[in-house]
Amino acid sequence: YVDLMVSPIVEANGQVVGFRSTIRDVTEKKREREELERYRDFVVNVEDACFEFDFYGRCFFCNEPAYRMIGYTRDEYMNLRHRQRYPDKEEADRAVAIIKNVYETGRPSGLYESKLLCKDGSTITIEMLVNLIRDKQGNPVGWRGTGRDITARKKRQAAAENSCRLGDF
């Protein structure tokens, strides 16, 4: 792929006597744009929540499933403080401990479950994985993660366990 810029060569009498052109190979830039578009499309269309936070608990990026799964608009979700996302202090503190461990070790959290507080007051269980965001110098500047609502799966598991217990009699 090339960018081509052409301009006429004009004599003093106004007659066009030729053309001047510049050609640049833009194959690599086109490939990079396509790759970035693929990444954007993935994050926008995946059903899992994708989010990024600074270490003060402020969200600076999220895709639609991140706020939709707990019933907020994007703006409402972006303005929630850390503790407002959790049903109680213990759950919020547990999340902080996990993020603190990621910060201190520099390693991803591994999958863990967390309860989130929905706008309507209900709670959901999500399965999450978080890791650090680093600046160009390699310094941690925040954390990002993905999350999946597993509330229905947890209810099915609990129902199956209860029916197994009843069958033990």
PDB file of C-alpha atoms in Angstrom, residues 17-136:
ATOM      1  CA  VAL A  17       3.976  20.617 -18.362  1.00  0.00           C
ATOM      2  CA  GLY A  18       4.270  17.692 -16.003  1.00  0.00           C
ATOM      3  CA  PHE A  19       3.604  16.346 -12.556  1.00  0.00           C
ATOM      4  CA  ARG A  20       5.613  16.029  -9.393  1.00  0.00           C
ATOM      5  CA  SER A  21       4.813  13.151  -7.058  1.00  0.00           C
ATOM      6  CA  THR A  22       5.762  11.674  -3.743  1.00  0.00           C
ATOM      7  CA  ILE A  23       5.142   8.030  -2.995  1.00  0.00           C
ATOM      8  CA  ARG A  24       5.367   6.531   0.500  1.00  0.00           C
ATOM      9  CA  ASP A  25       5.038   2.884   1.417  1.00  0.00           C
ATOM     10  CA  VAL A  26       2.302   2.723   4.079  1.00  0.00           C
ATOM     11  CA  THR A  27       1.917  -1.052   4.188  1.00  0.00           C
ATOM     12  CA  GLU A  28       3.159  -1.270   7.788  1.00  0.00           C
ATOM     13  CA  LYS A  29       0.948   1.605   8.958  1.00  0.00           C
ATOM     14  CA  LYS A  30      -2.066  -0.020   7.309  1.00  0.00           C
ATOM     15  CA  ARG A  31      -1.273  -3.317   9.043  1.00  0.00           C
ATOM     16  CA  GLU A  32      -0.937  -1.506  12.399  1.00  0.00           C
ATOM     17  CA  ARG A  33      -4.282   0.286  11.899  1.00  0.00           C
ATOM     18  CA  GLU A  34      -5.984  -3.002  11.043  1.00  0.00           C
ATOM     19  CA  GLU A  35      -4.477  -4.656  14.113  1.00  0.00           C
ATOM     20  CA  LEU A  36      -5.579  -1.789  16.361  1.00  0.00           C
ATOM     21  CA  GLU A  37      -9.063  -1.981  14.866  1.00  0.00           C
ATOM     22  CA  ARG A  38      -9.147  -5.720  15.582  1.00  0.00           C
ATOM     23  CA  TYR A  39      -8.180  -5.084  19.234  1.00  0.00           C
ATOM     24  CA  ARG A  40     -10.796  -2.346  19.541  1.00  0.00           C
ATOM     25  CA  ASP A  41     -13.460  -4.570  17.988  1.00  0.00           C
ATOM     26  CA  PHE A  42     -12.556  -7.389  20.387  1.00  0.00           C
ATOM     27  CA  VAL A  43     -12.809  -5.218  23.518  1.00  0.00           C
ATOM     28  CA  VAL A  44     -16.029  -3.564  22.364  1.00  0.00           C
ATOM     29  CA  ASN A  45     -17.778  -6.793  21.362  1.00  0.00           C
ATOM     30  CA  VAL A  46     -16.567  -9.336  23.919  1.00  0.00           C
ATOM     31  CA  GLU A  47     -19.191 -10.219  26.537  1.00  0.00           C
ATOM     32  CA  ASP A  48     -16.684 -10.140  29.399  1.00  0.00           C
ATOM     33  CA  ALA A  49     -16.125  -6.915  31.274  1.00  0.00           C
ATOM     34  CA  CYS A  50     -12.831  -5.145  30.509  1.00  0.00           C
ATOM     35  CA  PHE A  51     -11.728  -2.309  32.785  1.00  0.00           C
ATOM     36  CA  GLU A  52      -8.768  -0.199  33.862  1.00  0.00           C
ATOM     37  CA  PHE A  53      -8.324   1.634  37.162  1.00  0.00           C
ATOM     38  CA  ASP A  54      -5.723   3.824  38.760  1.00  0.00           C
ATOM     39  CA  PHE A  55      -4.500   3.030  42.269  1.00  0.00           C
ATOM     40  CA  TYR A  56      -7.002   5.499  43.749  1.00  0.00           C
ATOM     41  CA  GLY A  57      -9.920   3.367  42.536  1.00  0.00           C
ATOM     42  CA  ARG A  58     -10.896   5.655  39.656  1.00  0.00           C
ATOM     43  CA  CYS A  59     -11.983   3.885  36.498  1.00  0.00           C
ATOM     44  CA  PHE A  60     -10.474   5.376  33.355  1.00  0.00           C
ATOM     45  CA  PHE A  61     -11.609   2.728  30.871  1.00  0.00           C
ATOM     46  CA  CYS A  62     -14.377   0.159  30.675  1.00  0.00           C
ATOM     47  CA  ASN A  63     -16.301  -1.603  27.958  1.00  0.00           C
ATOM     48  CA  GLU A  64     -20.086  -1.908  27.930  1.00  0.00           C
ATOM     49  CA  PRO A  65     -20.374  -5.254  29.776  1.00  0.00           C
ATOM     50  CA  ALA A  66     -18.421  -3.767  32.719  1.00  0.00           C
ATOM     51  CA  TYR A  67     -21.171  -1.317  33.584  1.00  0.00           C
ATOM     52  CA  ARG A  68     -24.140  -3.164  32.066  1.00  0.00           C
ATOM     53  CA  MET A  69     -23.680  -6.253  34.272  1.00  0.00           C
ATOM     54  CA  ILE A  70     -24.265  -4.165  37.414  1.00  0.00           C
ATOM     55  CA  GLY A  71     -26.999  -1.955  35.966  1.00  0.00           C
ATOM     56  CA  TYR A  72     -25.249   1.397  35.585  1.00  0.00           C
ATOM     57  CA  THR A  73     -24.754   3.734  32.674  1.00  0.00           C
ATOM     58  CA  ARG A  74     -21.152   4.215  31.570  1.00  0.00           C
ATOM     59  CA  ASP A  75     -20.918   7.643  33.222  1.00  0.00           C
ATOM     60  CA  GLU A  76     -22.390   6.355  36.487  1.00  0.00           C
ATOM     61  CA  TYR A  77     -19.962   3.427  36.530  1.00  0.00           C
ATOM     62  CA  MET A  78     -16.966   5.619  35.755  1.00  0.00           C
ATOM     63  CA  ASN A  79     -17.862   7.889  38.697  1.00  0.00           C
ATOM     64  CA  LEU A  80     -18.276   5.126  41.297  1.00  0.00           C
ATOM     65  CA  ARG A  81     -15.638   5.022  44.010  1.00  0.00           C
ATOM     66  CA  HIS A  82     -13.986   1.709  44.840  1.00  0.00           C
ATOM     67  CA  ARG A  83     -16.100   0.857  47.893  1.00  0.00           C
ATOM     68  CA  GLN A  84     -19.332   1.715  46.046  1.00  0.00           C
ATOM     69  CA  ARG A  85     -18.788  -1.261  43.744  1.00  0.00           C
ATOM     70  CA  TYR A  86     -18.927  -3.823  46.553  1.00  0.00           C
ATOM     71  CA  PRO A  87     -21.778  -4.975  48.807  1.00  0.00           C
ATOM     72  CA  ASP A  88     -19.796  -4.509  52.026  1.00  0.00           C
ATOM     73  CA  LYS A  89     -16.490  -3.320  53.474  1.00  0.00           C
ATOM     74  CA  GLU A  90     -15.075  -6.857  53.769  1.00  0.00           C
ATOM     75  CA  GLU A  91     -15.549  -7.549  50.052  1.00  0.00           C
ATOM     76  CA  ALA A  92     -14.056  -4.172  49.111  1.00  0.00           C
ATOM     77  CA  ASP A  93     -11.075  -4.787  51.423  1.00  0.00           C
ATOM     78  CA  ARG A  94     -10.553  -8.257  49.945  1.00  0.00           C
ATOM     79  CA  ALA A  95     -10.388  -6.701  46.445  1.00  0.00           C
ATOM     80  CA  VAL A  96      -7.856  -4.133  47.700  1.00  0.00           C
ATOM     81  CA  ALA A  97      -5.726  -6.939  49.158  1.00  0.00           C
ATOM     82  CA  ILE A  98      -5.724  -8.781  45.828  1.00  0.00           C
ATOM     83  CA  ILE A  99      -4.742  -5.630  43.925  1.00  0.00           C
ATOM     84  CA  LYS A 100      -2.072  -4.839  46.530  1.00  0.00           C
ATOM     85  CA  ASN A 101      -0.602  -8.321  46.039  1.00  0.00           C
ATOM     86  CA  VAL A 102      -0.568  -7.807  42.253  1.00  0.00           C
ATOM     87  CA  TYR A 103       1.219  -4.485  42.810  1.00  0.00           C
ATOM     88  CA  GLU A 104       3.785  -5.942  45.207  1.00  0.00           C
ATOM     89  CA  THR A 105       4.553  -9.094  43.216  1.00  0.00           C
ATOM     90  CA  GLY A 106       4.085  -7.721  39.702  1.00  0.00           C
ATOM     91  CA  ARG A 107       2.238 -10.939  38.832  1.00  0.00           C
ATOM     92  CA  PRO A 108      -1.368 -11.305  37.624  1.00  0.00           C
ATOM     93  CA  SER A 109      -3.908 -12.196  40.282  1.00  0.00           C
ATOM     94  CA  GLY A 110      -5.038 -15.506  38.876  1.00  0.00           C
ATOM     95  CA  LEU A 111      -8.773 -16.131  38.690  1.00  0.00           C
ATOM     96  CA  TYR A 112     -10.724 -15.148  41.767  1.00  0.00           C
ATOM     97  CA  GLU A 113     -14.357 -14.581  42.627  1.00  0.00           C
ATOM     98  CA  SER A 114     -15.746 -11.326  43.895  1.00  0.00           C
ATOM     99  CA  LYS A 115     -19.186 -10.020  44.716  1.00  0.00           C
ATOM    100  CA  LEU A 116     -20.272  -6.712  43.173  1.00  0.00           C
ATOM    101  CA  LEU A 117     -23.117  -4.479  44.242  1.00  0.00           C
ATOM    102  CA  CYS A 118     -25.611  -3.706  41.479  1.00  0.00           C
ATOM    103  CA  LYS A 119     -27.389  -0.386  41.125  1.00  0.00           C
ATOM    104  CA  ASP A 120     -30.683  -2.010  42.172  1.00  0.00           C
ATOM    105  CA  GLY A 121     -29.117  -3.252  45.451  1.00  0.00           C
ATOM    106  CA  SER A 122     -28.719  -6.878  44.385  1.00  0.00           C
ATOM    107  CA  THR A 123     -25.317  -8.558  44.167  1.00  0.00           C
ATOM    108  CA  ILE A 124     -23.676 -10.641  41.489  1.00  0.00           C
ATOM    109  CA  THR A 125     -20.662 -12.912  41.629  1.00  0.00           C
ATOM    110  CA  ILE A 126     -17.985 -12.291  39.061  1.00  0.00           C
ATOM    111  CA  GLU A 127     -14.897 -14.240  38.174  1.00  0.00           C
ATOM    112  CA  MET A 128     -12.002 -11.833  37.667  1.00  0.00           C
ATOM    113  CA  LEU A 129      -8.385 -11.679  36.626  1.00  0.00           C
ATOM    114  CA  VAL A 130      -6.333  -8.509  37.129  1.00  0.00           C
ATOM    115  CA  ASN A 131      -2.801  -7.385  36.315  1.00  0.00           C
ATOM    116  CA  LEU A 132      -0.697  -4.245  36.395  1.00  0.00           C
ATOM    117  CA  ILE A 133      -0.659  -1.388  33.926  1.00  0.00           C
ATOM    118  CA  ARG A 134       2.843  -0.015  33.553  1.00  0.00           C
ATOM    119  CA  ASP A 135       4.074   3.240  32.046  1.00  0.00           C
ATOM    120  CA  LYS A 136       6.832   3.386  29.419  1.00  0.00           C
TER     121      LYS A 136
END
